[in-house]
């Protein structure tokens, strides 16, 4: 299992548009094969940093998921919404693996 962390730089004056975008992914992402942890918009501190986080089986599964998402009716509409409204200024993806699993008792180095 890998986790994708998307870091967004958003227009702080269009945070409400990003929140709509985030809610739209709540249905499309799981339907296309990823386990959505959630989308997180600024609350305190930075007014321009937001995150999308989901788990997926592998990079091969990610590639298939991306194709499904681009063809999904909500996915297509959400991509167009973001392009039209321009509330996302930059977007970065990071893929990580949970190195602490399984959570067990201390293991001497």
Short mmCIF file of C-alpha atoms in Angstrom, two decimals:
data_model
loop_
_atom_site.label_atom_id
_atom_site.label_comp_id
_atom_site.label_asym_id
_atom_site.label_seq_id
_atom_site.Cartn_x
_atom_site.Cartn_y
_atom_site.Cartn_z
CA UNK A 1 0.00 0.00 0.00
CA UNK A 2 1.25 3.49 -0.84
CA UNK A 3 -0.09 6.88 0.14
CA UNK A 4 -0.33 9.82 -2.24
CA UNK A 5 -0.07 13.24 -0.63
CA UNK A 6 -1.03 16.08 -2.95
CA UNK A 7 0.10 19.50 -1.79
CA UNK A 8 -1.80 22.37 -3.34
CA UNK A 9 -0.95 26.04 -3.42
CA UNK A 10 -4.34 27.73 -3.69
CA UNK A 11 -5.58 31.26 -4.15
CA UNK A 12 -6.54 32.31 -0.59
CA UNK A 13 -9.41 34.40 -1.96
CA UNK A 14 -10.90 31.31 -3.61
CA UNK A 15 -10.71 28.88 -0.68
CA UNK A 16 -14.47 28.25 -0.89
CA UNK A 17 -13.99 27.05 -4.49
CA UNK A 18 -11.23 24.68 -3.36
CA UNK A 19 -13.57 23.35 -0.65
CA UNK A 20 -16.20 22.58 -3.30
CA UNK A 21 -13.53 20.86 -5.43
CA UNK A 22 -12.46 18.79 -2.41
CA UNK A 23 -16.02 17.68 -1.61
CA UNK A 24 -16.53 16.63 -5.24
CA UNK A 25 -13.61 14.18 -4.97
CA UNK A 26 -15.32 12.49 -2.00
CA UNK A 27 -17.44 10.38 -4.35
CA UNK A 28 -15.26 10.08 -7.45
CA UNK A 29 -11.99 8.98 -5.86
CA UNK A 30 -13.39 5.92 -4.02
CA UNK A 31 -15.46 4.93 -7.09
CA UNK A 32 -12.26 4.91 -9.15
CA UNK A 33 -10.31 2.64 -6.80
CA UNK A 34 -8.43 4.71 -4.22
CA UNK A 35 -9.03 4.88 -0.46
CA UNK A 36 -9.60 8.59 0.20
CA UNK A 37 -8.24 9.78 3.55
CA UNK A 38 -9.46 13.30 2.85
CA UNK A 39 -8.92 16.77 1.48
CA UNK A 40 -7.72 19.44 3.87
CA UNK A 41 -8.02 23.19 3.31
CA UNK A 42 -6.34 26.01 5.24
CA UNK A 43 -7.68 26.70 8.71
CA UNK A 44 -4.92 28.30 10.76
CA UNK A 45 -1.44 29.37 9.70
CA UNK A 46 -0.89 29.30 5.94
CA UNK A 47 -3.81 30.55 3.89
CA UNK A 48 -2.49 29.05 0.67
CA UNK A 49 -1.59 25.41 1.47
CA UNK A 50 -4.09 22.56 1.11
CA UNK A 51 -3.76 18.77 0.90
CA UNK A 52 -5.41 15.75 -0.68
CA UNK A 53 -4.45 12.36 0.77
CA UNK A 54 -5.40 8.88 -0.39
CA UNK A 55 -4.10 5.32 -0.26
CA UNK A 56 -3.71 3.02 -3.23
CA UNK A 57 -2.37 -0.50 -3.67
CA UNK A 58 0.63 0.22 -5.94
CA UNK A 59 1.99 2.54 -8.63
CA UNK A 60 0.44 0.25 -11.26
CA UNK A 61 -2.93 0.59 -9.51
CA UNK A 62 -2.35 4.36 -9.39
CA UNK A 63 -1.92 4.51 -13.17
CA UNK A 64 -5.19 2.60 -13.73
CA UNK A 65 -6.93 4.78 -11.11
CA UNK A 66 -5.83 8.00 -12.85
CA UNK A 67 -7.29 6.79 -16.15
CA UNK A 68 -10.60 5.92 -14.47
CA UNK A 69 -10.68 9.29 -12.68
CA UNK A 70 -10.14 11.23 -15.91
CA UNK A 71 -13.04 9.35 -17.53
CA UNK A 72 -15.37 9.50 -14.51
CA UNK A 73 -18.21 12.07 -14.97
CA UNK A 74 -17.54 13.78 -11.63
CA UNK A 75 -13.78 13.64 -12.21
CA UNK A 76 -14.05 15.24 -15.65
CA UNK A 77 -16.37 17.94 -14.34
CA UNK A 78 -14.11 18.65 -11.35
CA UNK A 79 -10.99 18.99 -13.54
CA UNK A 80 -12.87 21.46 -15.78
CA UNK A 81 -14.13 23.35 -12.71
CA UNK A 82 -10.55 23.79 -11.42
CA UNK A 83 -9.28 24.93 -14.84
CA UNK A 84 -12.11 27.43 -15.27
CA UNK A 85 -11.94 28.95 -11.77
CA UNK A 86 -8.12 28.87 -11.42
CA UNK A 87 -8.09 28.44 -7.63
CA UNK A 88 -5.20 25.95 -7.77
CA UNK A 89 -1.94 27.78 -8.40
CA UNK A 90 0.46 24.80 -8.01
CA UNK A 91 0.12 21.11 -7.30
CA UNK A 92 2.73 18.57 -6.14
CA UNK A 93 2.37 14.80 -5.62
CA UNK A 94 4.41 12.76 -3.18
CA UNK A 95 4.11 8.98 -2.85
CA UNK A 96 5.08 7.52 0.52
CA UNK A 97 5.01 4.11 2.17
CA UNK A 98 4.13 3.63 5.84
CA UNK A 99 7.44 2.39 7.26
CA UNK A 100 6.11 1.93 10.80
CA UNK A 101 3.67 -0.88 9.95
CA UNK A 102 3.00 -3.16 11.57
CA UNK A 103 3.00 -1.18 14.81
CA UNK A 104 4.76 -3.49 17.25
CA UNK A 105 6.88 -3.47 20.36
CA UNK A 106 10.33 -1.89 20.23
CA UNK A 107 12.82 -3.61 17.94
CA UNK A 108 16.47 -3.12 18.92
CA UNK A 109 18.56 -1.58 16.10
#
